[in-house]
Amino acid sequence: MFLTVFLCVTEADIGHFWHLTDLHLDYTYGGKAESCHNEVTPSQRGMFGSGLCDAPWALINSSVYAMKEIAPDVDFIIWTGDNIFHPRAKTGVLSMDIVLNTLDNITRLLREVFPDVTTYPTFGNHDYFPYAQFPSHDNKIYRHMEITWGVWVNDSNFRKTFRKGGYYSSSIRPGLRLISLNTNMYYTRNRLSLNFTDSDDPAGQFEWFNDTLAAAVRNKEKVIVIAHISPGLKGYEGFLWMYKPFNDMLNRVISRYMESGVIRAMHVGHDHDDEFKIYYDNKGIPRIPVFIAPSVTPWRYKTDQLEFGRSHNPGIRLVSYDRFNGRHLNIIQYYLDLDKANKDSHAQWQLLYKATDVYDIPDVSARSLSNARELMLDSSKKHVQDYYERLTLMGDTSKIDDKCQYSIYCGMRYFDVPGFNKCLDKYYSLAFRPVASSFVIIIVTVIISVLF
Ligand SMILES: [Zn+2]
């Protein structure tokens, strides 16, 4: 007698979405070029941008049209903030009207190019006037953008939470929910946060985030979380973007729901680099992938005395996922070779990599990315070097050293400074960390946190 075994195989229902972030439009690029370093002459400003300036409209326009050309039939778009340029002068250049007009113009572009596709936006720290001072109460910018962005968001509570703190939740489809957090309220450049105490919850966002995740578990939904500023460390550079109490609080809410598997992934911007991180539970099991998407702007910082930031090309990101359960299948990263585009007077956006190919993993779940992370310890440094070059979208191909290798490896896992330092010490003995370099790290940390 033969026993017939029927295997019940559910094929993934594969969908795609775009992730667009850190556009930083400099609408003065063709004139005063307020975002450009002083030494950039008009003739050095290519039509699609320059590495020492923020993005001209031609670059932003071309990024959105490239998205349409590459994958027009996406299920939705996530847009994680920072649309205003970094002004060279500290005061007198930006205003509330400039912020609102810029946000409206980019919203209009997305609606024109993708009229039938929902975009889920979130604010970046630059999308406020005065810079980064997002309040935890009703104000002109929340009210204005509530109308502009409300056309995309399908949730009866949208107005209530958005007006209070610029955050919201929306059902993408039955069984899959999006949560958009306003982490700018926790940013170390937000002076208003200085007035909060450790146990405060600005605009009630932590409580709401917790309750929304609890409801998603009850309703058997999966969740994709978006935000501008990531919890945890600035990439592998060892400092927090957020005030420590807020960073701890956010990590605590996320940790509470790790084992439930309700959060499928988190997508952020802000760093301008292409990176990933992974939340592990306290048993060391990889649970939640955090994807940091690279910026559209090629901007990096320079003054007459100082230059930092890596040369990098503009990027746009396509994500594939299983519509049935929200599982993330792949990161498909596109970029623009900026020098070539300027030389050719034509923007040819091209594929940089597919994550499953470069790491030889079946998907981009936390477990698969954890395997990819282990590749970074390779003694030949091949994988970590490739990771570093992709991080800059091939803008910087300089050779990395041991310290950089271990910092990347540790920065992928630890969302708190002591955990990161302990990991670094394990792999890179303190004896080899010269005092002078610690001093440089402190100085660079202060400068970076002032600028982004
Ligand atoms: Zn930015």
XYZ file of C-alpha atoms and ligand atoms in Angstrom:
453
model
C 0.000 0.000 0.000
C 1.309 3.381 -0.954
C 0.970 6.304 1.283
C 0.455 9.447 -0.651
C 1.675 12.556 1.059
C 0.196 15.800 -0.076
C 2.411 18.747 0.562
C 0.506 21.912 1.069
C 2.760 24.580 -0.380
C 1.566 28.140 -0.312
C 3.222 30.204 -2.982
C 4.231 33.678 -1.959
C 1.952 36.383 -3.327
C 4.792 38.744 -4.190
C 4.253 42.488 -4.064
C 6.636 45.429 -4.253
C 6.931 48.840 -2.693
C 9.326 51.751 -3.161
C 11.277 53.439 -0.397
C 12.226 57.059 -1.052
C 14.112 59.102 1.543
C 16.218 62.183 2.306
C 15.584 64.147 -0.857
C 16.751 67.495 0.548
C 15.636 69.700 -2.332
C 17.754 72.806 -2.867
C 15.479 74.926 -5.036
C 18.210 77.617 -5.118
C 20.681 75.214 -6.744
C 20.675 77.069 -10.074
C 21.130 80.448 -8.360
C 22.536 81.162 -4.909
C 22.899 77.425 -4.204
C 22.301 77.894 -0.475
C 23.233 74.287 0.364
C 26.561 74.233 -1.505
C 29.939 74.518 0.100
C 31.585 77.871 -0.723
C 34.185 76.423 -3.035
C 31.623 74.907 -5.421
C 31.495 77.205 -8.439
C 28.448 77.359 -10.724
C 30.358 75.511 -13.441
C 31.079 72.646 -11.002
C 27.395 72.185 -10.326
C 26.284 69.378 -12.584
C 22.698 69.379 -13.811
C 21.831 66.410 -11.516
C 23.768 67.622 -8.491
C 27.106 67.825 -6.767
C 28.464 65.907 -3.762
C 28.920 69.148 -1.814
C 25.373 70.390 -2.465
C 21.841 69.186 -1.865
C 19.623 67.886 -4.643
C 18.438 70.102 -7.497
C 14.881 69.572 -8.711
C 16.238 67.731 -11.791
C 17.638 64.981 -9.542
C 14.468 64.616 -7.479
C 12.279 64.643 -10.561
C 14.465 62.051 -12.210
C 14.434 59.785 -9.101
C 10.632 59.657 -9.024
C 10.325 59.130 -12.797
C 12.964 56.360 -12.569
C 10.806 54.638 -9.961
C 7.908 54.801 -12.381
C 9.979 53.420 -15.236
C 11.559 50.583 -13.229
C 8.495 49.408 -11.285
C 5.273 51.308 -12.018
C 2.926 48.745 -10.448
C 4.007 48.877 -6.846
C 1.500 48.341 -4.040
C 2.585 51.479 -2.198
C 5.483 53.876 -1.536
C 7.117 54.771 1.755
C 8.675 58.223 1.989
C 10.713 58.704 5.150
C 11.356 62.420 5.271
C 14.033 65.124 5.054
C 12.979 67.148 2.045
C 14.431 70.546 2.961
C 18.039 71.470 2.111
C 20.916 71.931 4.579
C 21.500 75.718 4.407
C 25.101 76.935 4.353
C 24.158 80.009 6.414
C 22.847 79.256 9.884
C 19.963 81.724 9.869
C 17.740 83.776 7.599
C 17.488 81.311 4.726
C 14.602 78.988 5.596
C 11.079 79.729 6.783
C 7.828 77.972 7.591
C 6.542 78.796 4.077
C 9.607 77.273 2.406
C 9.167 74.074 4.406
C 5.466 73.799 3.571
C 5.962 74.644 -0.120
C 8.738 72.078 -0.462
C 6.663 69.348 1.169
C 3.671 70.263 -1.009
C 5.754 70.248 -4.209
C 7.243 66.820 -3.609
C 3.840 65.469 -2.584
C 2.453 66.839 -5.876
C 5.220 65.159 -7.860
C 4.512 61.778 -6.262
C 0.795 62.149 -6.907
C 1.367 63.134 -10.532
C 3.766 60.285 -11.292
C 1.940 57.654 -9.196
C -1.697 58.816 -9.239
C -3.091 55.436 -8.198
C -0.486 54.490 -5.628
C -0.678 55.331 -1.932
C 2.388 56.955 -0.428
C 2.938 56.633 3.314
C 4.973 59.646 4.437
C 6.751 60.550 7.613
C 8.537 63.744 8.626
C 12.326 64.091 8.731
C 14.088 66.353 11.205
C 14.628 68.928 8.416
C 10.899 69.065 7.594
C 10.152 71.586 10.303
C 10.770 75.243 10.971
C 12.680 76.012 13.124
C 14.889 73.093 12.185
C 14.180 69.842 14.100
C 11.937 71.446 16.752
C 8.993 69.061 16.307
C 6.521 69.713 19.132
C 4.324 67.213 20.948
C 1.160 69.232 20.300
C -1.025 70.684 17.570
C 0.774 73.175 15.292
C 0.735 74.710 11.810
C 2.897 72.074 10.091
C 0.955 69.078 11.430
C -2.317 70.777 10.438
C -1.113 71.662 6.960
C 0.356 68.235 6.186
C -2.637 66.484 7.689
C -4.638 67.872 4.754
C -1.938 67.309 2.110
C -1.114 63.750 3.210
C -4.574 62.780 4.470
C -5.555 61.853 0.900
C -3.289 58.822 1.167
C -4.038 57.576 4.641
C -6.919 55.245 5.283
C -7.527 55.417 9.010
C -10.290 57.027 11.007
C -7.891 58.034 13.796
C -5.381 59.635 11.436
C -6.352 63.220 12.195
C -6.301 62.712 15.948
C -2.798 61.251 16.213
C -1.254 63.212 13.360
C -2.379 66.558 14.755
C -1.006 65.660 18.160
C 2.426 64.386 17.132
C 2.750 63.747 13.379
C 2.337 59.965 13.706
C -0.339 57.553 12.445
C -1.244 54.042 11.454
C -3.005 52.779 8.345
C -4.197 49.443 6.990
C -2.222 48.576 3.839
C -4.488 45.607 3.137
C -6.345 43.109 5.320
C -3.755 41.533 7.595
C -1.021 44.094 6.955
C -0.690 47.441 8.741
C 1.699 50.360 8.462
C 2.806 52.353 11.507
C 4.458 55.711 10.834
C 6.366 57.050 13.851
C 7.562 60.607 14.353
C 10.908 59.853 15.998
C 12.026 63.461 15.409
C 10.417 64.274 18.754
C 13.175 62.209 20.413
C 16.075 63.604 18.373
C 19.032 65.053 20.276
C 18.777 68.242 18.178
C 15.200 68.820 19.329
C 15.625 71.268 22.196
C 11.993 70.860 23.239
C 12.830 67.323 24.314
C 15.231 68.703 26.895
C 12.202 69.688 28.938
C 10.863 66.157 29.090
C 11.720 63.897 31.984
C 12.844 60.304 31.558
C 9.393 58.898 32.075
C 7.621 61.287 29.695
C 5.905 60.188 26.536
C 5.898 63.104 24.024
C 2.509 63.321 22.296
C 1.627 59.937 23.820
C 3.403 58.186 20.953
C 4.955 55.374 23.001
C 1.633 54.423 24.564
C -0.076 54.613 21.183
C 2.671 52.539 19.507
C 2.340 49.903 22.228
C -1.466 49.832 21.977
C -1.397 49.711 18.161
C 0.973 46.737 18.215
C -1.186 45.011 20.839
C -4.268 45.520 18.663
C -2.388 44.190 15.617
C -1.492 41.014 17.549
C -5.135 40.607 18.599
C -6.343 41.167 15.052
C -3.709 38.830 13.593
C -2.176 41.624 11.549
C 1.493 42.020 10.614
C 3.075 45.465 10.779
C 5.643 47.441 8.800
C 7.062 50.326 10.846
C 8.478 53.435 9.172
C 10.288 56.390 10.755
C 12.911 58.930 9.792
C 15.408 58.500 12.620
C 16.329 54.980 13.546
C 16.438 53.746 17.117
C 19.899 52.673 18.200
C 23.259 53.884 17.059
C 24.238 56.012 14.109
C 25.336 53.137 11.909
C 28.597 51.857 13.220
C 29.833 55.144 14.648
C 28.799 54.392 18.190
C 26.445 57.194 19.274
C 22.678 57.523 19.682
C 20.553 59.737 17.472
C 17.897 60.019 20.170
C 18.006 61.083 23.790
C 18.897 57.960 25.717
C 15.641 57.693 27.735
C 13.614 57.850 24.520
C 15.880 55.413 22.721
C 15.524 52.998 25.661
C 11.765 53.435 25.743
C 11.395 52.773 22.014
C 13.581 49.671 22.274
C 11.476 48.460 25.203
C 8.216 48.733 23.247
C 9.738 46.935 20.265
C 11.259 44.226 22.496
C 7.905 43.569 24.123
C 6.506 42.427 20.768
C 9.530 40.638 19.355
C 8.451 37.101 20.050
C 4.978 37.683 18.634
C 6.561 38.331 15.228
C 4.024 41.137 14.658
C 6.641 43.611 13.348
C 7.819 42.321 9.995
C 10.360 45.075 9.387
C 11.294 48.632 10.145
C 12.336 51.081 7.393
C 14.135 54.357 8.147
C 16.294 57.047 6.519
C 18.311 59.896 8.067
C 21.783 58.336 7.850
C 22.049 58.861 4.071
C 23.920 55.517 3.994
C 22.675 52.110 2.917
C 22.781 49.855 5.964
C 20.842 47.219 7.839
C 20.507 46.319 11.510
C 18.804 43.479 13.323
C 16.917 43.318 16.613
C 17.794 40.128 18.504
C 15.790 38.932 21.481
C 17.485 38.202 24.811
C 18.007 34.581 23.798
C 20.036 35.788 20.821
C 17.385 34.932 18.229
C 17.221 37.423 15.330
C 13.717 38.889 15.302
C 13.242 42.180 13.409
C 15.185 43.565 10.437
C 15.779 47.331 10.313
C 16.522 48.700 6.851
C 18.260 52.069 6.510
C 17.737 53.327 2.983
C 20.248 55.622 1.273
C 19.385 59.218 0.414
C 18.496 60.785 -2.905
C 20.655 63.799 -2.083
C 24.400 63.287 -2.632
C 25.168 66.012 -0.027
C 28.099 65.660 2.369
C 29.552 68.175 4.724
C 32.522 70.420 4.151
C 33.803 73.691 5.538
C 37.123 75.398 4.992
C 38.452 73.648 8.100
C 36.739 70.337 8.013
C 35.368 67.684 5.703
C 33.530 64.543 6.634
C 30.919 62.196 5.357
C 31.477 59.750 2.599
C 31.144 60.533 -1.065
C 27.994 58.758 -2.110
C 25.679 58.487 -5.063
C 21.883 59.019 -5.009
C 19.715 55.954 -4.359
C 16.137 54.676 -4.655
C 15.052 51.358 -3.162
C 12.566 48.707 -4.223
C 11.413 46.141 -1.637
C 9.685 42.867 -2.453
C 7.498 41.225 0.151
C 4.902 38.526 0.554
C 1.506 40.214 0.469
C 0.010 37.292 2.308
C 2.045 37.654 5.492
C 4.244 40.747 5.091
C 7.470 38.716 5.067
C 10.232 40.728 3.405
C 11.738 38.906 0.444
C 14.318 41.215 -1.071
C 15.956 44.627 -1.127
C 16.559 45.724 -4.706
C 18.769 48.791 -4.633
C 19.072 51.250 -7.529
C 21.486 54.139 -7.799
C 22.590 56.938 -10.066
C 26.231 57.305 -11.055
C 26.163 61.061 -10.498
C 29.386 61.971 -12.310
C 28.341 59.992 -15.365
C 24.822 61.462 -15.335
C 26.249 64.993 -15.230
C 28.723 64.213 -18.018
C 26.062 62.598 -20.232
C 23.347 65.140 -19.317
C 21.198 62.080 -18.851
C 20.237 60.275 -15.641
C 20.569 56.521 -16.083
C 19.401 54.908 -12.820
C 20.698 51.359 -12.563
C 20.549 48.273 -10.401
C 23.273 48.167 -7.757
C 22.379 44.884 -6.044
C 19.746 42.449 -4.904
C 20.293 41.526 -1.254
C 19.527 37.827 -1.769
C 22.237 37.645 -4.461
C 25.021 39.476 -2.644
C 24.511 37.588 0.640
C 23.283 34.309 -0.861
C 20.233 34.246 1.434
C 16.654 33.135 0.626
C 14.981 36.337 1.835
C 15.705 39.427 3.950
C 14.115 38.201 7.176
C 15.978 38.875 10.427
C 17.261 35.298 10.438
C 18.665 35.543 6.896
C 20.225 38.958 7.570
C 21.805 37.542 10.705
C 23.558 35.004 8.470
C 24.615 37.865 6.177
C 25.975 39.680 9.235
C 28.242 36.762 10.071
C 29.858 37.140 6.645
C 31.160 40.539 7.805
C 33.696 38.856 10.096
C 35.417 37.195 7.152
C 39.184 37.547 7.685
C 39.747 38.526 4.052
C 37.279 41.441 4.606
C 35.783 40.807 1.179
C 32.153 40.851 2.307
C 32.511 43.776 4.672
C 34.432 45.767 2.055
C 31.657 45.117 -0.468
C 29.094 46.116 2.166
C 30.974 49.370 2.771
C 31.100 50.223 -0.927
C 27.384 49.501 -1.334
C 26.756 51.642 1.761
C 28.009 54.629 -0.258
C 26.364 53.441 -3.492
C 29.845 53.075 -4.951
C 30.741 56.654 -4.105
C 33.590 55.618 -1.781
C 35.716 52.551 -2.457
C 38.523 53.237 0.017
C 39.836 50.194 1.907
C 38.461 49.680 5.395
C 40.512 48.637 8.440
C 39.917 46.161 11.309
C 38.227 48.724 13.498
C 35.779 49.677 10.765
C 35.052 45.989 10.120
C 34.233 45.255 13.772
C 32.259 48.475 14.143
C 30.068 47.512 11.199
C 29.553 44.033 12.638
C 28.709 45.308 16.133
C 26.651 48.271 14.908
C 24.338 45.864 13.075
C 23.246 44.254 16.325
C 23.385 46.661 19.250
C 20.833 49.416 19.810
C 22.528 50.797 22.918
C 26.001 52.251 23.488
C 27.189 49.833 26.241
C 26.184 46.808 24.145
C 27.993 48.223 21.105
C 31.162 49.013 23.084
C 31.180 45.597 24.741
C 30.905 43.938 21.353
C 33.654 46.141 19.939
C 35.933 45.376 22.868
C 35.398 41.695 22.315
C 36.534 41.855 18.708
C 38.929 44.731 18.838
C 40.946 44.879 21.992
C 40.978 48.190 23.841
C 44.762 47.989 23.713
C 44.564 48.738 20.011
C 42.229 51.690 20.339
C 44.484 54.714 20.668
C 43.315 57.486 22.968
C 43.650 59.988 20.144
C 41.118 58.119 18.007
C 38.588 58.169 20.881
C 38.976 61.928 20.995
C 38.426 62.169 17.235
C 35.303 59.993 17.545
C 33.875 62.348 20.185
C 34.542 65.424 18.017
C 33.094 63.815 14.878
C 30.074 62.605 16.874
C 29.315 66.124 18.044
C 29.663 67.527 14.519
C 27.507 64.863 12.880
C 24.760 65.199 15.442
C 24.717 68.951 14.846
C 24.276 68.595 11.107
C 21.911 65.773 10.198
Zn 18.715 63.734 5.668
